PDB file of C-alpha atoms in Angstrom:
ATOM      1  CA  TRP B 157    -143.967  42.769 -93.534  1.00  0.00           C
ATOM      2  CA  LYS B 158    -140.489  42.006 -92.209  1.00  0.00           C
ATOM      3  CA  ILE B 159    -140.983  44.651 -89.514  1.00  0.00           C
ATOM      4  CA  TYR B 160    -144.140  42.930 -88.291  1.00  0.00           C
ATOM      5  CA  GLN B 161    -142.457  39.522 -88.341  1.00  0.00           C
ATOM      6  CA  SER B 162    -139.521  40.907 -86.365  1.00  0.00           C
ATOM      7  CA  ILE B 163    -141.854  42.413 -83.762  1.00  0.00           C
ATOM      8  CA  GLU B 164    -143.647  39.079 -83.418  1.00  0.00           C
ATOM      9  CA  ARG B 165    -140.383  37.143 -83.156  1.00  0.00           C
ATOM     10  CA  ASN B 166    -138.501  39.479 -80.798  1.00  0.00           C
ATOM     11  CA  CYS B 167    -141.029  41.492 -78.803  1.00  0.00           C
ATOM     12  CA  LYS B 168    -143.805  39.026 -78.131  1.00  0.00           C
ATOM     13  CA  VAL B 169    -143.450  37.789 -74.561  1.00  0.00           C
ATOM     14  CA  CYS B 170    -144.488  34.243 -75.455  1.00  0.00           C
ATOM     15  CA  PRO B 171    -144.205  33.683 -79.231  1.00  0.00           C
ATOM     16  CA  ALA B 172    -145.649  30.151 -78.933  1.00  0.00           C
ATOM     17  CA  CYS B 173    -148.715  31.395 -77.013  1.00  0.00           C
ATOM     18  CA  GLU B 174    -151.879  32.351 -78.861  1.00  0.00           C
ATOM     19  CA  MET B 175    -152.618  35.120 -76.342  1.00  0.00           C
ATOM     20  CA  SER B 176    -149.484  37.044 -75.418  1.00  0.00           C
ATOM     21  CA  GLY B 177    -148.392  40.582 -74.737  1.00  0.00           C
ATOM     22  CA  TYR B 178    -145.405  42.487 -76.042  1.00  0.00           C
ATOM     23  CA  SER B 179    -142.345  43.960 -74.365  1.00  0.00           C
ATOM     24  CA  GLU B 180    -139.665  46.365 -75.447  1.00  0.00           C
ATOM     25  CA  VAL B 181    -136.221  44.845 -75.741  1.00  0.00           C
ATOM     26  CA  ALA B 182    -133.093  45.972 -73.910  1.00  0.00           C
ATOM     27  CA  ASP B 183    -130.792  45.904 -76.964  1.00  0.00           C
ATOM     28  CA  VAL B 184    -132.135  45.682 -80.521  1.00  0.00           C
ATOM     29  CA  LYS B 185    -128.671  44.685 -81.787  1.00  0.00           C
ATOM     30  CA  ALA B 186    -128.508  41.564 -79.607  1.00  0.00           C
ATOM     31  CA  ALA B 187    -128.849  38.221 -81.402  1.00  0.00           C
ATOM     32  CA  LYS B 188    -131.391  37.122 -78.788  1.00  0.00           C
ATOM     33  CA  PRO B 189    -132.954  40.304 -77.348  1.00  0.00           C
ATOM     34  CA  ARG B 190    -133.864  40.384 -73.656  1.00  0.00           C
ATOM     35  CA  HIS B 191    -137.328  41.695 -72.756  1.00  0.00           C
ATOM     36  CA  THR B 192    -137.461  44.619 -70.324  1.00  0.00           C
ATOM     37  CA  GLY B 193    -141.000  43.802 -69.176  1.00  0.00           C
ATOM     38  CA  HIS B 194    -142.168  47.276 -70.220  1.00  0.00           C
ATOM     39  CA  MET B 195    -144.340  48.335 -73.152  1.00  0.00           C
ATOM     40  CA  ASP B 196    -144.999  51.987 -73.982  1.00  0.00           C
ATOM     41  CA  THR B 197    -148.589  52.853 -74.863  1.00  0.00           C
ATOM     42  CA  PHE B 198    -147.535  54.238 -78.254  1.00  0.00           C
ATOM     43  CA  PHE B 199    -146.714  50.682 -79.325  1.00  0.00           C
ATOM     44  CA  THR B 200    -150.374  49.723 -79.559  1.00  0.00           C
ATOM     45  CA  GLY B 201    -151.720  53.245 -80.055  1.00  0.00           C
ATOM     46  CA  GLU B 202    -149.427  54.126 -82.953  1.00  0.00           C
ATOM     47  CA  THR B 203    -147.024  51.417 -84.135  1.00  0.00           C
ATOM     48  CA  LEU B 204    -149.577  48.653 -84.571  1.00  0.00           C
ATOM     49  CA  LYS B 205    -152.127  51.077 -86.019  1.00  0.00           C
ATOM     50  CA  TYR B 206    -149.661  52.234 -88.683  1.00  0.00           C
ATOM     51  CA  LEU B 207    -148.716  48.629 -89.475  1.00  0.00           C
ATOM     52  CA  TYR B 208    -152.405  47.806 -89.872  1.00  0.00           C
ATOM     53  CA  LEU B 209    -152.899  50.751 -92.212  1.00  0.00           C
ATOM     54  CA  LEU B 210    -149.840  49.764 -94.264  1.00  0.00           C
ATOM     55  CA  PHE B 211    -151.135  46.259 -94.919  1.00  0.00           C
ATOM     56  CA  THR B 212    -154.899  46.736 -95.035  1.00  0.00           C
ATOM     57  CA  ASP B 213    -156.976  47.373 -98.117  1.00  0.00           C
ATOM     58  CA  ASP B 214    -156.837  50.996 -99.298  1.00  0.00           C
ATOM     59  CA  SER B 215    -160.571  51.373 -98.686  1.00  0.00           C
ATOM     60  CA  ALA B 216    -160.098  51.069 -94.900  1.00  0.00           C
ATOM     61  CA  LEU B 217    -159.286  54.775 -94.664  1.00  0.00           C
ATOM     62  CA  ASP B 218    -159.819  57.078 -97.629  1.00  0.00           C
ATOM     63  CA  LEU B 219    -156.987  59.608 -97.445  1.00  0.00           C
ATOM     64  CA  ASP B 220    -158.958  61.981 -99.679  1.00  0.00           C
ATOM     65  CA  CYS B 221    -161.339  62.348 -96.726  1.00  0.00           C
ATOM     66  CA  TRP B 222    -159.150  61.740 -93.662  1.00  0.00           C
ATOM     67  CA  VAL B 223    -155.791  62.870 -92.337  1.00  0.00           C
ATOM     68  CA  LEU B 224    -153.731  61.151 -89.624  1.00  0.00           C
ATOM     69  CA  ASN B 225    -152.017  63.070 -86.872  1.00  0.00           C
ATOM     70  CA  THR B 226    -148.612  62.042 -85.540  1.00  0.00           C
ATOM     71  CA  GLU B 227    -150.273  59.608 -83.127  1.00  0.00           C
ATOM     72  CA  ALA B 228    -152.160  57.863 -85.966  1.00  0.00           C
ATOM     73  CA  HIS B 229    -155.560  59.259 -84.973  1.00  0.00           C
ATOM     74  CA  PRO B 230    -157.768  59.895 -88.034  1.00  0.00           C
ATOM     75  CA  PHE B 231    -159.395  63.302 -88.396  1.00  0.00           C
ATOM     76  CA  PRO B 232    -161.854  64.308 -91.110  1.00  0.00           C
ATOM     77  CA  LYS B 233    -160.305  66.672 -93.624  1.00  0.00           C
ATOM     78  CA  PHE B 234    -161.697  70.138 -93.994  1.00  0.00           C
ATOM     79  CA  MET B 235    -160.923  72.506 -96.758  1.00  0.00           C
ATOM     80  CA  PRO B 236    -159.735  76.048 -96.037  1.00  0.00           C
ATOM     81  CA  LEU B 237    -161.374  79.142 -97.419  1.00  0.00           C
ATOM     82  CA  ASN B 238    -160.231  80.323-100.809  1.00  0.00           C
ATOM     83  CA  SER B 239    -157.643  83.078-101.072  1.00  0.00           C
ATOM     84  CA  ASN B 240    -160.361  85.747-100.634  1.00  0.00           C
ATOM     85  CA  ASN B 241    -161.571  84.036 -97.429  1.00  0.00           C
ATOM     86  CA  THR B 242    -165.090  84.013 -98.822  1.00  0.00           C
ATOM     87  CA  GLU B 243    -165.828  80.453 -99.912  1.00  0.00           C
ATOM     88  CA  ALA B 244    -164.762  77.100 -98.593  1.00  0.00           C
ATOM     89  CA  HIS B 245    -163.407  74.586-101.078  1.00  0.00           C
ATOM     90  CA  SER B 246    -165.432  71.407-101.166  1.00  0.00           C
ATOM     91  CA  LEU B 247    -164.246  67.897-100.377  1.00  0.00           C
ATOM     92  CA  PRO B 248    -164.857  65.097-102.857  1.00  0.00           C
ATOM     93  CA  ALA B 249    -168.513  63.989-102.872  1.00  0.00           C
ATOM     94  CA  LYS B 250    -167.506  60.537-101.592  1.00  0.00           C
ATOM     95  CA  CYS B 251    -166.418  61.977 -98.220  1.00  0.00           C
ATOM     96  CA  PRO B 252    -168.925  61.686 -95.384  1.00  0.00           C
ATOM     97  CA  PRO B 253    -170.103  65.000 -93.947  1.00  0.00           C
ATOM     98  CA  SER B 254    -168.010  66.257 -91.052  1.00  0.00           C
ATOM     99  CA  HIS B 255    -169.796  67.105 -87.824  1.00  0.00           C
ATOM    100  CA  LEU B 256    -167.167  69.569 -86.616  1.00  0.00           C
TER     101      LEU B 256
END
């Protein structure tokens, strides 16, 4: 939670504004960081998504059924064939069918 609060306090372009964008800061060690006016796409595509997943209810994404790649994109799990390469292991019944 402290990470989110720090992002809001230091990276939000206008903390007092209801609608505001975010900027990276020039020096994270500075007492009052200066905005660079630049925001990488991974900030919204990954950082905020991971923060959401950390603080949301566990039912938002069942990790028995889904796996996240390094960019926080969810992919349905699939089970590999058994050691004889003859039968696939099954996922828990609660997992929706994959259309891969």
